[in-house]
C-alpha positions as a printed NumPy array, in Angstrom:
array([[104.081, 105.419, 130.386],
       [102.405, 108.068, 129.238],
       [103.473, 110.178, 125.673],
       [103.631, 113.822, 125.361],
       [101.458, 114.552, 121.972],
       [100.983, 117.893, 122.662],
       [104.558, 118.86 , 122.455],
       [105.141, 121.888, 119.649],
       [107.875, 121.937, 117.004],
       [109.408, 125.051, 116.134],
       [106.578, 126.856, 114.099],
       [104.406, 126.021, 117.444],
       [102.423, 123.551, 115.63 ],
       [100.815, 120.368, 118.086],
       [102.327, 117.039, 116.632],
       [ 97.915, 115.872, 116.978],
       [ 97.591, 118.991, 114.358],
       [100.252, 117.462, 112.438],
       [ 99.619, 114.444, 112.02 ],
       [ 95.79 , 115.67 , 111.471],
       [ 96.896, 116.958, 107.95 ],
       [ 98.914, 114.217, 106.729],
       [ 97.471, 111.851, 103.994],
       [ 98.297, 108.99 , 106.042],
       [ 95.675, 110.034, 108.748],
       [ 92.827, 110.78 , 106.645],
       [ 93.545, 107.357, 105.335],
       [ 92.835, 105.7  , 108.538],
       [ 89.804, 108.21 , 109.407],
       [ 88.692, 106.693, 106.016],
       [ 89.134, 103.163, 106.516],
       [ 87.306, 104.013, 110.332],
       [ 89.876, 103.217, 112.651],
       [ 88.797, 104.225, 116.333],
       [ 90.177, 107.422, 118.009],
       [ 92.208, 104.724, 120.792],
       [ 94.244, 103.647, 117.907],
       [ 94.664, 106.947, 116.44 ],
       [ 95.612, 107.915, 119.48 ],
       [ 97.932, 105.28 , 120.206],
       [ 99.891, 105.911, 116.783],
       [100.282, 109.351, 117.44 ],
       [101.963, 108.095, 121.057],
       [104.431, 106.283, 118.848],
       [105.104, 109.492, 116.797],
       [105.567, 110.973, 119.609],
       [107.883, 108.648, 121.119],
       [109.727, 108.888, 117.476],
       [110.321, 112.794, 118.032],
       [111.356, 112.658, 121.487],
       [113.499, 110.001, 120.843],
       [115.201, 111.659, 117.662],
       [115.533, 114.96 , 119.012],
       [113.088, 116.156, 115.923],
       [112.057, 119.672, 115.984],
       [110.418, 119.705, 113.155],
       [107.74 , 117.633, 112.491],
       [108.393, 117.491, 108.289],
       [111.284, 115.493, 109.724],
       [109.4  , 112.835, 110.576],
       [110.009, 110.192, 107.651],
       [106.994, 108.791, 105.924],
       [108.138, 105.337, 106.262],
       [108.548, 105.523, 110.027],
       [104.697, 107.517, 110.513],
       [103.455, 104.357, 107.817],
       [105.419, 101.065, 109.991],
       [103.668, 103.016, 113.414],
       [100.571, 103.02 , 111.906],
       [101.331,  99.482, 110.761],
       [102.094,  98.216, 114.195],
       [ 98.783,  99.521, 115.728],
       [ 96.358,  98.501, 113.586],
       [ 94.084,  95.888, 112.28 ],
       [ 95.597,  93.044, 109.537],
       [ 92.879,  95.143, 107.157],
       [ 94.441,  98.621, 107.785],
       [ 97.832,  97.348, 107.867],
       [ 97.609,  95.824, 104.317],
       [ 95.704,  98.357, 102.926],
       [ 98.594, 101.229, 103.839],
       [101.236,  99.34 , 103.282],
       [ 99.884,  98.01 , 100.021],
       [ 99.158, 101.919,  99.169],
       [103.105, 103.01 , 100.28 ],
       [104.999, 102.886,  97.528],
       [108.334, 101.941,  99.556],
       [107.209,  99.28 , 100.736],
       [108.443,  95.608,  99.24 ],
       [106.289,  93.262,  98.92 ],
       [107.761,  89.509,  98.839],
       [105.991,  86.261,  97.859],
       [107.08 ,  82.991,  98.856],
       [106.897,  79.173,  98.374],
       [108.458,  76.629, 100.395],
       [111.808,  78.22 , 101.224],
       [111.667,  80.29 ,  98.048],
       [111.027,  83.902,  98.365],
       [111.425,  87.259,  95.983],
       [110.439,  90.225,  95.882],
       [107.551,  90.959,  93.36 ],
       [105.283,  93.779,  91.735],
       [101.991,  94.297,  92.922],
       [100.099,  92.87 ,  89.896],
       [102.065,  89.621,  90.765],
       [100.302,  89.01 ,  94.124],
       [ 97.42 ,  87.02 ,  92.441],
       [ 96.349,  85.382,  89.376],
       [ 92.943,  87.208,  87.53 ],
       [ 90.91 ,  85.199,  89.262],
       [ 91.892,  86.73 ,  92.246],
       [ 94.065,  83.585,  93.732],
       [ 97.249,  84.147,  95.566],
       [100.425,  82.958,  93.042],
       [102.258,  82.601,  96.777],
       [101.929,  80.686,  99.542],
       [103.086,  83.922, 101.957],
       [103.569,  87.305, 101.974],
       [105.421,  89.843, 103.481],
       [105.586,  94.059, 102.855],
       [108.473,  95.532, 104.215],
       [109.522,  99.254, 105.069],
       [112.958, 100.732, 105.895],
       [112.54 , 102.628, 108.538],
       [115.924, 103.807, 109.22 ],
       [117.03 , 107.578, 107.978],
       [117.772, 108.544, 105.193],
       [121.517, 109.255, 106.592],
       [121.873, 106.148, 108.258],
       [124.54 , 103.217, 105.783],
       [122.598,  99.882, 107.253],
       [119.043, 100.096, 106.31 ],
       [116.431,  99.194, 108.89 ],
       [113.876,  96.767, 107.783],
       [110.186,  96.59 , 109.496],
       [108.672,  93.419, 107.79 ],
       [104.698,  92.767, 107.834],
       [103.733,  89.06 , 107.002],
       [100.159,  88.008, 105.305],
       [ 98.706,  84.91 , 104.532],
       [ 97.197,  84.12 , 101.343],
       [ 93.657,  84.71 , 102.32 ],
       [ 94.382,  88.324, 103.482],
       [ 95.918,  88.522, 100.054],
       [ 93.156,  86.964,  98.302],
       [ 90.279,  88.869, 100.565],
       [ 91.964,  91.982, 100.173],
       [ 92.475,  91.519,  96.247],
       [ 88.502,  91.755,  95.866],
       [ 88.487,  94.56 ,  96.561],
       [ 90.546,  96.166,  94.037]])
């Protein structure tokens, strides 16, 4: 199938010029994720907007340009924007125990996880919408730990 990302909302802006200037882009230019990628997120968008009638691209909500960019990308990426969105919930489990926990709770100062798994979620669904719509992203204590050096 292929995605229209060249289709204009109504100030005749490109949704590729869009999502160009949005933080969340210059992030992954940053953390040198490959045009293919990029280009596949944007065919999400773009599937987003078609699929929500949007006609203006500020409609987009942030959480459903950060899960598409979570969906596409490597277990690096994904933690690092996710752990960078500040919707997102991180949970920490053991055994069939799980809550929800601050950032600085992830790992002990030595940089060991406190959990034995980890999920961030996003809620996707708009802003209008009564049942929230939960994306969750699962990590394993070494993508914790690795990913805590390098804070």
């Amino acid at each position: 199938m292929t995605v229209n990302t060249n289709i204009m909302d109504r100030n005749n802006m490109s949704l590729g010029a869009w999502f160009e200037a949005t933080p969340e882009y210059q992030k992954l230019i940053k953390l040198g994720v490959p045009d293919p990628v990029i280009s596949t997120i944007e065919g999400d968008i773009a599937l987003y907007v078609e699929d929500h009638g949007i006609d203006d691209f500020n409609d987009i909500p942030e959480a459903e340009l950060v899960a598409a960019i979570a969906d596409n990308t490597d277990t690096r990426t994904r933690l690092r924007v996710l752990w960078e969105y500040e919707d997102a919930e991180l949970d920490g489990g053991v055994n069939d125990y799980t809550e929800s926990i601050d950032r600085d709770q992830a790992v002990h100062d030595d940089g060991k996880a406190v959990f034995d798994r980890y999920s961030l979620s996003v809620d996707v669904s708009a802003s209008d919408e009564v049942a929230p719509d939960w994306r969750e992203y699962e990590f394993t204590v070494e993508d914790i730990e690795t990913f805590a050096r390098t804070w």
